Each structure stands twice: as C-alpha cells, then as structure tokens.
Amino acid sequence: MKRRHLIQAASLTALAFATQFAMAQDAFKIGLVLPMTGQQASTGRQIEAAARLYMAQHGDTVEGRKVELIVKDDTSLPDVTKRLAQELIVNDKVNVLAGFGITPSAMSTAPLGTQSKTPMVVMAAATSSITEASPYFVRTSFTLPQVSVAMGDWAIKNNIKSVVSLVADYGPGKDAEKYFNERFTEKGGKVIEELRVPLRNPDFAPFLQKVRDDKPDALFVFVPSGAGAAVMKQFVARGMDKAGIRLIATGDVTDDDQLNDMGDGALGVVTSHHYSADHPSALNKKFVAEFEKANKDMRPNFMAVGGYDGMRVIYEALKATKGKGTGDQLLAAMKGQKFESPRGEVFIDPATRDIVQDVYLRKVEKKDGQLYNVEFDVIKAVKDPGKTK
Ligand code: DHB
C-alpha cells in the first residue's frame, strides 16, 4: 500500500513538473504583419478580426502550447514590412510569419523567411509569382490569374465583344490584365485599350473619361481591396452605365467590406471571385454570424477568409507536429491540407504551396435591403493558372 502511494505521489510530482515545464515553454508565436493604417487598412482590420475569431473559436492552446498572436502595422509600405518581419524573427523569435496585405510587402519579406526557415502564410496578397519568391510561402488568399480567367469566359458568353481593361499598376493588376485579356482575345473578343492606374492615391476620373471615349461593350476592372467603392461611384457618376458600358471586375471591386456603401449603382455588376459573404453553406453562415457578432458593423470580406483559413493552416500544422514543429516541419505539415473553408473546399497544393479553390461568378443583388455578391455559377477546384505558364 505504502509503496503504491509513494509511486502515485512520485508520478503526481512528475506531472506537476511536466505542467510547469509546459508553462515555461515558450509560447508558439505568430507574427501577423498587416496594414492597420493607411490606404490598405481595411485589409488589416479584416484579417486581424478573423484571426482573433479563429482563436476564440478554437482556443489559444494547441497540444499544450500557448499560441500568441503578435500584430504589427506595416502601413502597407514594403520597407516597413521587411523591418518588422526582421524584428519578429530575430527579437521575438516567431515560429510563423503571416498576413502580407499587398504584394510588395510579401515580396520584400521573401528572403528573410527563406534565410531563417520561417513559414510565411500569405493571407491577402495575390500576385501569382509570390509563392515562387520563397519556398517558405504558403498562400491562403487567392491569385488574380485564378479569378480573372473565369471573367473572360463569362464576358464572351454574355455577348461582350469589346473591352477596355483598367487595373492598379502593380503585380496583381498586371496579372488580372494579362489573364483576363488573353482569355478574352483567345475566344474572339477585342481589347481596345489597357489602362493602368497608380496604386497610391489613384484618381480614376481621367481614366474613365478615356473609357467613355473608347466606347467598349464593357470595362474590366481590378483594384485592390478598399479602392472598389471609389471606382464604382465614379463609374456611375460619369453615367458610364447609361452610355451602355457594362462594368465587370474581379470581386476585389465589389468587396464585401464596402459593398453596402456603394449604393444601388452597384446592382447587377458581375464579378468573379473565390469568396462572398453570401456563400450559401452552413459553415459560411456560422462564420459570418460569429464574425459580425464579434465585430460590430463589419461584414467579413475575402481578406477575412484568407486570414481565418491561414490560422487554420497554422493551427493544424502545430497539431500535426505535436506542438514542437521546427520551421521546416511546420511547412511540411501546411502543405497538402484539404478542408472546408467558409468559401468552399480548399486545398494547399503541396507542389506549389498555393491554394486550389472554387471560383464563383456573382452578381450584385439586394437581399433584405442589403447589397450582396450572389453566386450564380462555379468553376470547381481552380489551380493558379500562373503556375503552368
Ligand atoms: C492585392 C491586394 C489586394 O487588396 C487585393 O484585393 C488583391 C491583391 C495584392 O497586393 O496582392
């Protein structure tokens, strides 16, 4: 009897030691670098809110290890992103970097992730080539080629014979321009003009005047999240729709974050994208309801979903490596994840580390007095076409 008690006491002590050890063990740190202020602030706000929602739903301890989120504001300036990423790696010793609101921010950090073998989860930026800039990038957002090709097909099928394209003049805009225009012309359409507007403080007025003069059947637009409302307002204010020019775009333009403020001028605009807050799945309804409950007056957009799924990819990698994965082990456990996201089924292609997902055609409609991107067609399991060329 006595002996048994002793053994029990000893194992209790061992357990207490183990628990103490677990508590003393460093937290698992995720460095979330995002634009929280400036032109791209809505991206940061959406992603941070979604990451915090994921943690509230799934707990802040994985395999006995505390998860800590460190949020830094890069103001969407790539030099700042790079400096913050460096500090997070060297001083905070983060296990994973994540976020990356715009392409130049992701690109500036690529060599740091590679050198330090730190997985970098791209939750927002969407230029095809990002994942080729470092083998430590894993993407949970989307790519512009992935969503733009479907829009080219739709335009042809819907009797649009000529277009002008108008894109933000940097990586994702060039991708959208190339992949939409190539598809559209391959199928017999005519691109009258390719217009590019500056990323910083764009003035759309002179560009829209040109479009009016060109008189295409449609204007195809890509601008990053946050800039869509300005395009939409000017498009309507200049009477482009009345002049018989249709607006078609990637879903970045009819961004769920801003859509309700765009007014009825947005009704009927067709876009292609990977996420709509209106996506009719049980999982998405739960996601939207819980997101809105936790964040007053905010509707989750495609950035939020990129952040939410990015956290899923990180949590599952941490689980798979029993809470102690090295950078390389975590990266390996991120590759090949397949799961249901609020947007639909997704897959992290282990060969490219890029996301494979459904792309939807959607039309802006009013439901219960609110504007939504209502899905009416889907192309299943689309890989980034940028990786096969
Ligand atoms: C990028 C940023 C966006 O806000 C967006 O909607 C698409 C792409 C980017 O910089 O990669």
CSV table of C-alpha atoms and ligand atoms in Angstrom, one decimal:
chain,number,residue,atom,x,y,z
A,1,MET,CA,0.0,0.0,0.0
A,2,LYS,CA,2.6,2.4,1.1
A,3,ARG,CA,4.7,1.7,-1.9
A,4,ARG,CA,1.8,2.3,-4.2
A,5,HIS,CA,1.2,5.7,-2.5
A,6,LEU,CA,4.8,6.6,-3.0
A,7,ILE,CA,4.6,5.8,-6.7
A,8,GLN,CA,1.4,7.8,-7.1
A,9,ALA,CA,3.0,10.7,-5.3
A,10,ALA,CA,6.0,10.5,-7.5
A,11,SER,CA,4.0,10.4,-10.7
A,12,LEU,CA,2.0,13.4,-9.5
A,13,THR,CA,5.2,15.3,-8.9
A,14,ALA,CA,6.3,14.3,-12.4
A,15,LEU,CA,3.1,15.6,-13.8
A,16,ALA,CA,3.4,18.8,-11.9
A,17,PHE,CA,6.9,19.2,-13.3
A,18,ALA,CA,5.7,18.5,-16.8
A,19,THR,CA,2.9,21.0,-16.5
A,20,GLN,CA,5.3,23.6,-15.1
A,21,PHE,CA,7.7,22.8,-18.0
A,22,ALA,CA,4.9,23.2,-20.5
A,23,MET,CA,4.0,26.6,-19.0
A,24,ALA,CA,7.6,27.7,-19.0
A,25,GLN,CA,8.0,26.5,-22.6
A,26,ASP,CA,7.9,29.5,-25.0
A,27,ALA,CA,4.6,30.4,-26.5
A,28,PHE,CA,4.1,29.5,-30.1
A,29,LYS,CA,4.3,32.9,-31.8
A,30,ILE,CA,2.6,34.0,-34.9
A,31,GLY,CA,3.8,37.4,-36.2
A,32,LEU,CA,1.0,38.9,-38.1
A,33,VAL,CA,2.2,41.8,-40.3
A,34,LEU,CA,-0.6,43.8,-41.7
A,35,PRO,CA,-1.6,47.3,-42.9
A,36,MET,CA,-3.6,48.5,-39.9
A,37,THR,CA,-3.5,52.2,-41.0
A,38,GLY,CA,-3.3,53.9,-44.4
A,39,GLN,CA,-4.9,53.1,-47.7
A,40,GLN,CA,-5.0,49.4,-47.1
A,41,ALA,CA,-6.2,49.5,-43.5
A,42,SER,CA,-9.4,47.6,-44.2
A,43,THR,CA,-7.3,44.6,-45.1
A,44,GLY,CA,-5.5,44.6,-41.8
A,45,ARG,CA,-8.7,45.2,-39.8
A,46,GLN,CA,-10.5,42.3,-41.6
A,47,ILE,CA,-7.6,39.8,-41.2
A,48,GLU,CA,-6.9,40.6,-37.6
A,49,ALA,CA,-10.6,40.3,-36.7
A,50,ALA,CA,-10.8,36.9,-38.5
A,51,ALA,CA,-7.6,35.6,-36.9
A,52,ARG,CA,-8.9,36.6,-33.4
A,53,LEU,CA,-12.3,34.9,-34.2
A,54,TYR,CA,-10.5,31.7,-35.2
A,55,MET,CA,-8.6,31.8,-31.9
A,56,ALA,CA,-11.7,32.5,-29.9
A,57,GLN,CA,-13.4,29.5,-31.5
A,58,HIS,CA,-10.5,27.1,-31.3
A,59,GLY,CA,-8.8,28.1,-28.1
A,60,ASP,CA,-5.4,29.7,-27.6
A,61,THR,CA,-3.6,26.5,-26.6
A,62,VAL,CA,-2.7,23.8,-29.1
A,63,GLU,CA,-1.1,20.5,-28.0
A,64,GLY,CA,-0.5,22.1,-24.6
A,65,ARG,CA,1.3,25.0,-26.1
A,66,LYS,CA,0.1,28.6,-25.8
A,67,VAL,CA,-0.4,30.4,-29.1
A,68,GLU,CA,0.4,34.1,-29.1
A,69,LEU,CA,-0.6,36.5,-31.9
A,70,ILE,CA,1.7,39.5,-32.4
A,71,VAL,CA,0.1,42.1,-34.7
A,72,LYS,CA,2.3,44.7,-36.3
A,73,ASP,CA,1.2,47.6,-38.6
A,74,ASP,CA,3.3,47.9,-41.7
A,75,THR,CA,1.2,50.8,-43.1
A,76,SER,CA,1.5,48.8,-46.4
A,77,LEU,CA,5.0,50.1,-47.0
A,78,PRO,CA,7.2,47.2,-48.1
A,79,ASP,CA,10.3,48.6,-46.4
A,80,VAL,CA,8.4,48.7,-43.1
A,81,THR,CA,7.1,45.1,-43.6
A,82,LYS,CA,10.6,43.9,-44.1
A,83,ARG,CA,11.9,45.7,-41.0
A,84,LEU,CA,9.0,44.4,-38.9
A,85,ALA,CA,9.5,40.9,-40.2
A,86,GLN,CA,13.2,41.0,-39.3
A,87,GLU,CA,12.4,42.2,-35.8
A,88,LEU,CA,9.8,39.5,-35.4
A,89,ILE,CA,12.2,36.8,-36.5
A,90,VAL,CA,15.3,38.0,-34.6
A,91,ASN,CA,13.9,39.5,-31.4
A,92,ASP,CA,10.5,37.8,-30.9
A,93,LYS,CA,11.6,34.5,-32.4
A,94,VAL,CA,8.3,34.0,-34.1
A,95,ASN,CA,7.5,30.5,-35.3
A,96,VAL,CA,5.4,31.7,-38.3
A,97,LEU,CA,5.0,35.0,-40.1
A,98,ALA,CA,1.6,35.7,-41.6
A,99,GLY,CA,-0.5,38.5,-43.1
A,100,PHE,CA,1.0,40.4,-46.1
A,101,GLY,CA,-1.6,42.9,-47.2
A,102,ILE,CA,-0.1,43.7,-50.5
A,103,THR,CA,2.2,42.0,-53.0
A,104,PRO,CA,5.2,44.3,-52.5
A,105,SER,CA,5.1,43.6,-48.7
A,106,ALA,CA,5.2,39.8,-49.3
A,107,MET,CA,8.0,40.2,-51.8
A,108,SER,CA,10.1,42.3,-49.5
A,109,THR,CA,10.0,39.6,-46.8
A,110,ALA,CA,10.6,36.6,-49.0
A,111,PRO,CA,14.4,36.4,-48.5
A,112,LEU,CA,14.0,36.7,-44.7
A,113,GLY,CA,11.7,33.8,-44.5
A,114,THR,CA,14.0,31.7,-46.7
A,115,GLN,CA,17.1,32.5,-44.7
A,116,SER,CA,15.5,31.9,-41.3
A,117,LYS,CA,13.4,28.9,-42.5
A,118,THR,CA,10.3,30.6,-41.2
A,119,PRO,CA,7.0,29.6,-42.8
A,120,MET,CA,5.2,32.7,-44.2
A,121,VAL,CA,1.4,32.4,-44.6
A,122,VAL,CA,0.1,34.8,-47.3
A,123,MET,CA,-3.4,35.7,-46.2
A,124,ALA,CA,-4.1,38.7,-48.6
A,125,ALA,CA,-1.6,39.4,-51.3
A,126,ALA,CA,-2.5,37.7,-54.6
A,127,THR,CA,0.1,38.1,-57.4
A,128,SER,CA,0.8,34.7,-58.8
A,129,SER,CA,4.6,34.8,-58.5
A,130,ILE,CA,4.7,35.5,-54.7
A,131,THR,CA,4.8,31.8,-53.9
A,132,GLU,CA,7.8,31.4,-56.2
A,133,ALA,CA,9.8,34.1,-54.4
A,134,SER,CA,10.4,31.8,-51.4
A,135,PRO,CA,9.9,28.1,-50.7
A,136,TYR,CA,8.6,29.2,-47.3
A,137,PHE,CA,5.5,30.9,-48.6
A,138,VAL,CA,2.1,29.2,-48.3
A,139,ARG,CA,-0.9,31.0,-49.6
A,140,THR,CA,-4.5,31.0,-48.2
A,141,SER,CA,-5.8,34.0,-50.2
A,142,PHE,CA,-6.1,33.6,-54.0
A,143,THR,CA,-4.3,34.6,-57.2
A,144,LEU,CA,-5.5,37.1,-59.8
A,145,PRO,CA,-5.0,34.7,-62.7
A,146,GLN,CA,-7.1,32.2,-60.8
A,147,VAL,CA,-10.2,34.5,-60.7
A,148,SER,CA,-9.7,36.5,-63.9
A,149,VAL,CA,-9.8,33.7,-66.4
A,150,ALA,CA,-13.4,32.9,-65.5
A,151,MET,CA,-14.4,36.5,-66.1
A,152,GLY,CA,-13.0,36.4,-69.6
A,153,ASP,CA,-15.1,33.3,-70.3
A,154,TRP,CA,-18.2,34.8,-68.9
A,155,ALA,CA,-17.8,38.0,-70.9
A,156,ILE,CA,-17.6,36.2,-74.2
A,157,LYS,CA,-20.6,34.0,-73.4
A,158,ASN,CA,-22.6,37.1,-72.5
A,159,ASN,CA,-22.2,38.9,-75.7
A,160,ILE,CA,-19.5,41.3,-74.7
A,161,LYS,CA,-17.3,41.8,-77.8
A,162,SER,CA,-15.0,44.6,-76.8
A,163,VAL,CA,-13.5,45.7,-73.5
A,164,VAL,CA,-11.1,48.2,-72.0
A,165,SER,CA,-9.2,46.9,-69.0
A,166,LEU,CA,-8.4,49.2,-66.1
A,167,VAL,CA,-6.1,47.8,-63.4
A,168,ALA,CA,-4.0,49.0,-60.5
A,169,ASP,CA,-0.4,49.4,-61.8
A,170,TYR,CA,1.4,46.7,-59.9
A,171,GLY,CA,1.7,42.9,-59.6
A,172,PRO,CA,-1.9,41.8,-59.1
A,173,GLY,CA,-3.2,44.3,-61.6
A,174,LYS,CA,-0.8,43.2,-64.2
A,175,ASP,CA,-1.8,39.6,-63.6
A,176,ALA,CA,-5.5,40.4,-63.9
A,177,GLU,CA,-4.9,42.4,-67.1
A,178,LYS,CA,-2.9,39.6,-68.7
A,179,TYR,CA,-5.1,36.7,-67.8
A,180,PHE,CA,-8.4,38.3,-68.4
A,181,ASN,CA,-7.3,39.9,-71.7
A,182,GLU,CA,-5.6,36.8,-73.0
A,183,ARG,CA,-8.6,34.6,-72.4
A,184,PHE,CA,-11.0,37.2,-73.8
A,185,THR,CA,-9.0,37.6,-77.0
A,186,GLU,CA,-8.3,33.9,-77.4
A,187,LYS,CA,-12.1,33.5,-77.5
A,188,GLY,CA,-12.6,36.2,-80.1
A,189,GLY,CA,-13.0,39.3,-78.0
A,190,LYS,CA,-11.3,42.6,-78.7
A,191,VAL,CA,-9.3,44.6,-76.1
A,192,ILE,CA,-9.5,48.2,-77.2
A,193,GLU,CA,-7.1,49.6,-74.6
A,194,GLU,CA,-5.2,48.5,-71.5
A,195,LEU,CA,-5.2,51.2,-68.8
A,196,ARG,CA,-3.2,51.2,-65.6
A,197,VAL,CA,-3.8,53.5,-62.6
A,198,PRO,CA,-1.3,54.2,-59.8
A,199,LEU,CA,-1.7,52.1,-56.7
A,200,ARG,CA,-1.2,55.1,-54.4
A,201,ASN,CA,-4.0,57.7,-54.3
A,202,PRO,CA,-5.5,56.8,-57.7
A,203,ASP,CA,-7.7,59.3,-59.5
A,204,PHE,CA,-10.0,57.3,-61.7
A,205,ALA,CA,-11.6,60.3,-63.4
A,206,PRO,CA,-9.3,60.8,-66.4
A,207,PHE,CA,-9.2,57.0,-67.0
A,208,LEU,CA,-12.9,56.7,-67.0
A,209,GLN,CA,-13.1,59.6,-69.5
A,210,LYS,CA,-10.9,57.6,-71.8
A,211,VAL,CA,-13.1,54.6,-71.4
A,212,ARG,CA,-16.1,56.7,-72.3
A,213,ASP,CA,-14.4,57.8,-75.5
A,214,ASP,CA,-13.4,54.2,-76.4
A,215,LYS,CA,-17.0,53.0,-76.1
A,216,PRO,CA,-16.3,49.4,-75.3
A,217,ASP,CA,-19.1,46.9,-74.5
A,218,ALA,CA,-17.6,46.5,-71.1
A,219,LEU,CA,-14.9,47.9,-68.7
A,220,PHE,CA,-13.0,45.2,-66.9
A,221,VAL,CA,-11.5,46.4,-63.6
A,222,PHE,CA,-9.1,45.2,-60.9
A,223,VAL,CA,-8.3,47.5,-58.0
A,224,PRO,CA,-7.2,46.2,-54.6
A,225,SER,CA,-9.5,45.8,-51.6
A,226,GLY,CA,-10.5,49.2,-50.3
A,227,ALA,CA,-10.5,51.0,-53.7
A,228,GLY,CA,-13.6,49.5,-55.2
A,229,ALA,CA,-16.1,52.0,-53.9
A,230,ALA,CA,-14.3,54.9,-55.5
A,231,VAL,CA,-14.3,53.2,-58.9
A,232,MET,CA,-18.0,52.3,-58.6
A,233,LYS,CA,-19.0,55.8,-57.6
A,234,GLN,CA,-17.1,57.5,-60.4
A,235,PHE,CA,-18.4,54.9,-62.9
A,236,VAL,CA,-22.0,55.7,-62.0
A,237,ALA,CA,-21.4,59.5,-61.6
A,238,ARG,CA,-20.0,59.7,-65.1
A,239,GLY,CA,-23.0,57.9,-66.5
A,240,MET,CA,-20.9,55.1,-68.0
A,241,ASP,CA,-23.7,52.6,-67.4
A,242,LYS,CA,-26.2,54.8,-69.1
A,243,ALA,CA,-23.8,55.1,-72.0
A,244,GLY,CA,-24.2,51.4,-72.4
A,245,ILE,CA,-20.8,50.3,-71.0
A,246,ARG,CA,-21.0,47.4,-68.6
A,247,LEU,CA,-18.8,47.1,-65.6
A,248,ILE,CA,-17.2,43.7,-65.0
A,249,ALA,CA,-14.5,43.0,-62.5
A,250,THR,CA,-12.8,40.7,-60.1
A,251,GLY,CA,-14.5,40.5,-56.7
A,252,ASP,CA,-11.9,42.9,-55.2
A,253,VAL,CA,-14.0,45.7,-56.6
A,254,THR,CA,-17.4,44.7,-55.1
A,255,ASP,CA,-15.6,44.0,-51.8
A,256,ASP,CA,-18.0,42.9,-49.0
A,257,ASP,CA,-16.3,45.3,-46.7
A,258,GLN,CA,-17.6,48.3,-48.8
A,259,LEU,CA,-20.4,46.9,-50.9
A,260,ASN,CA,-23.2,48.2,-48.8
A,261,ASP,CA,-21.9,51.7,-49.1
A,262,MET,CA,-21.6,51.6,-52.9
A,263,GLY,CA,-25.3,52.2,-53.4
A,264,ASP,CA,-27.7,50.9,-56.0
A,265,GLY,CA,-25.4,51.8,-58.8
A,266,ALA,CA,-23.6,48.6,-58.0
A,267,LEU,CA,-26.7,46.5,-58.6
A,268,GLY,CA,-26.2,44.0,-61.5
A,269,VAL,CA,-22.4,44.2,-61.6
A,270,VAL,CA,-21.0,40.8,-62.4
A,271,THR,CA,-17.6,39.7,-60.8
A,272,SER,CA,-15.6,36.5,-60.4
A,273,HIS,CA,-14.0,35.7,-57.1
A,274,HIS,CA,-13.4,33.0,-54.5
A,275,TYR,CA,-15.5,34.3,-51.6
A,276,SER,CA,-18.8,36.0,-51.0
A,277,ALA,CA,-20.2,36.7,-47.5
A,278,ASP,CA,-23.4,35.4,-49.2
A,279,HIS,CA,-21.9,32.0,-50.0
A,280,PRO,CA,-24.8,29.6,-49.1
A,281,SER,CA,-23.1,27.0,-46.9
A,282,ALA,CA,-23.8,26.2,-43.3
A,283,LEU,CA,-20.2,26.8,-42.4
A,284,ASN,CA,-20.2,30.2,-44.0
A,285,LYS,CA,-23.4,31.2,-42.4
A,286,LYS,CA,-21.9,30.4,-39.0
A,287,PHE,CA,-18.7,32.2,-39.9
A,288,VAL,CA,-20.5,35.4,-41.0
A,289,ALA,CA,-22.8,35.3,-38.0
A,290,GLU,CA,-20.0,34.9,-35.5
A,291,PHE,CA,-17.7,37.4,-37.2
A,292,GLU,CA,-20.5,40.0,-37.2
A,293,LYS,CA,-21.3,39.3,-33.6
A,294,ALA,CA,-17.7,39.8,-32.5
A,295,ASN,CA,-17.1,42.9,-34.8
A,296,LYS,CA,-19.9,45.4,-34.7
A,297,ASP,CA,-20.8,46.9,-38.1
A,298,MET,CA,-18.4,44.7,-40.0
A,299,ARG,CA,-19.1,42.1,-42.7
A,300,PRO,CA,-16.3,39.7,-43.4
A,301,ASN,CA,-14.8,40.0,-46.9
A,302,PHE,CA,-12.4,37.8,-48.8
A,303,MET,CA,-9.5,39.1,-46.8
A,304,ALA,CA,-11.1,37.9,-43.6
A,305,VAL,CA,-11.5,34.4,-45.1
A,306,GLY,CA,-7.8,34.4,-46.1
A,307,GLY,CA,-6.9,35.2,-42.5
A,308,TYR,CA,-9.3,32.7,-41.0
A,309,ASP,CA,-8.1,29.9,-43.2
A,310,GLY,CA,-4.5,30.9,-42.7
A,311,MET,CA,-5.0,30.4,-38.9
A,312,ARG,CA,-6.5,27.0,-39.6
A,313,VAL,CA,-3.5,26.0,-41.7
A,314,ILE,CA,-1.1,27.2,-38.9
A,315,TYR,CA,-3.1,25.5,-36.1
A,316,GLU,CA,-3.3,22.2,-37.9
A,317,ALA,CA,0.4,22.3,-38.7
A,318,LEU,CA,1.1,22.9,-35.0
A,319,LYS,CA,-1.2,20.0,-34.1
A,320,ALA,CA,0.4,17.7,-36.6
A,321,THR,CA,3.9,18.5,-35.2
A,322,LYS,CA,2.7,17.9,-31.6
A,323,GLY,CA,3.3,21.5,-30.6
A,324,LYS,CA,7.0,21.4,-31.3
A,325,GLY,CA,7.5,21.7,-35.0
A,326,THR,CA,10.5,23.4,-36.5
A,327,GLY,CA,10.0,25.8,-39.4
A,328,ASP,CA,10.6,23.0,-41.9
A,329,GLN,CA,8.3,20.6,-40.1
A,330,LEU,CA,5.6,23.2,-39.8
A,331,LEU,CA,5.9,24.0,-43.5
A,332,ALA,CA,5.7,20.3,-44.4
A,333,ALA,CA,2.5,20.0,-42.3
A,334,MET,CA,1.0,23.0,-44.1
A,335,LYS,CA,1.4,21.5,-47.5
A,336,GLY,CA,-1.4,19.3,-48.7
A,337,GLN,CA,-4.0,20.5,-46.2
A,338,LYS,CA,-7.5,20.0,-47.5
A,339,PHE,CA,-10.5,21.3,-45.7
A,340,GLU,CA,-13.9,23.1,-45.9
A,341,SER,CA,-13.5,26.8,-45.7
A,342,PRO,CA,-16.3,29.3,-45.4
A,343,ARG,CA,-15.6,29.9,-49.2
A,344,GLY,CA,-16.0,26.2,-50.1
A,345,GLU,CA,-13.5,23.3,-50.4
A,346,VAL,CA,-9.8,24.3,-50.5
A,347,PHE,CA,-6.5,22.5,-50.9
A,348,ILE,CA,-3.0,23.7,-50.3
A,349,ASP,CA,-1.2,22.2,-53.3
A,350,PRO,CA,2.0,20.7,-51.9
A,351,ALA,CA,3.8,21.2,-55.3
A,352,THR,CA,3.2,25.0,-55.4
A,353,ARG,CA,2.1,25.8,-51.8
A,354,ASP,CA,-0.7,27.8,-53.4
A,355,ILE,CA,-4.4,27.4,-52.8
A,356,VAL,CA,-6.6,25.4,-55.1
A,357,GLN,CA,-10.2,26.6,-54.7
A,358,ASP,CA,-13.6,27.1,-56.4
A,359,VAL,CA,-14.1,30.3,-58.3
A,360,TYR,CA,-17.6,31.8,-58.5
A,361,LEU,CA,-19.4,34.1,-60.8
A,362,ARG,CA,-21.6,36.5,-58.8
A,363,LYS,CA,-24.0,39.3,-59.4
A,364,VAL,CA,-24.7,42.2,-57.0
A,365,GLU,CA,-28.2,41.9,-55.8
A,366,LYS,CA,-30.3,43.3,-52.9
A,367,LYS,CA,-31.4,40.9,-50.2
A,368,ASP,CA,-33.2,42.2,-47.1
A,369,GLY,CA,-32.2,45.7,-48.0
A,370,GLN,CA,-28.5,44.9,-48.2
A,371,LEU,CA,-26.2,44.5,-51.2
A,372,TYR,CA,-24.5,41.1,-51.7
A,373,ASN,CA,-22.5,39.3,-54.3
A,374,VAL,CA,-24.9,36.5,-55.1
A,375,GLU,CA,-23.2,33.4,-56.6
A,376,PHE,CA,-24.8,32.0,-59.8
A,377,ASP,CA,-22.1,29.8,-61.3
A,378,VAL,CA,-19.0,28.0,-60.1
A,379,ILE,CA,-15.8,26.6,-61.6
A,380,LYS,CA,-14.6,23.9,-59.2
A,381,ALA,CA,-11.1,23.3,-57.9
A,382,VAL,CA,-9.2,26.0,-59.9
A,383,LYS,CA,-5.4,25.9,-59.7
A,384,ASP,CA,-3.4,29.1,-60.2
A,385,PRO,CA,-3.0,29.3,-64.0
A,386,GLY,CA,0.0,31.4,-63.4
A,387,LYS,CA,2.0,28.3,-62.3
A,388,THR,CA,1.5,26.4,-65.6
A,389,LYS,CA,2.8,29.0,-68.0
B,1,DHB,C1,-3.5,42.5,-53.5
B,1,DHB,C2,-4.1,43.4,-52.6
B,1,DHB,C3,-5.5,43.5,-52.5
B,1,DHB,O1,-6.1,44.3,-51.7
B,1,DHB,C4,-6.3,42.7,-53.4
B,1,DHB,O2,-7.6,42.8,-53.3
B,1,DHB,C5,-5.7,41.8,-54.3
B,1,DHB,C6,-4.3,41.7,-54.3
B,1,DHB,C7,-2.0,42.5,-53.6
B,1,DHB,O3,-1.4,43.5,-53.4
B,1,DHB,O4,-1.5,41.4,-53.9
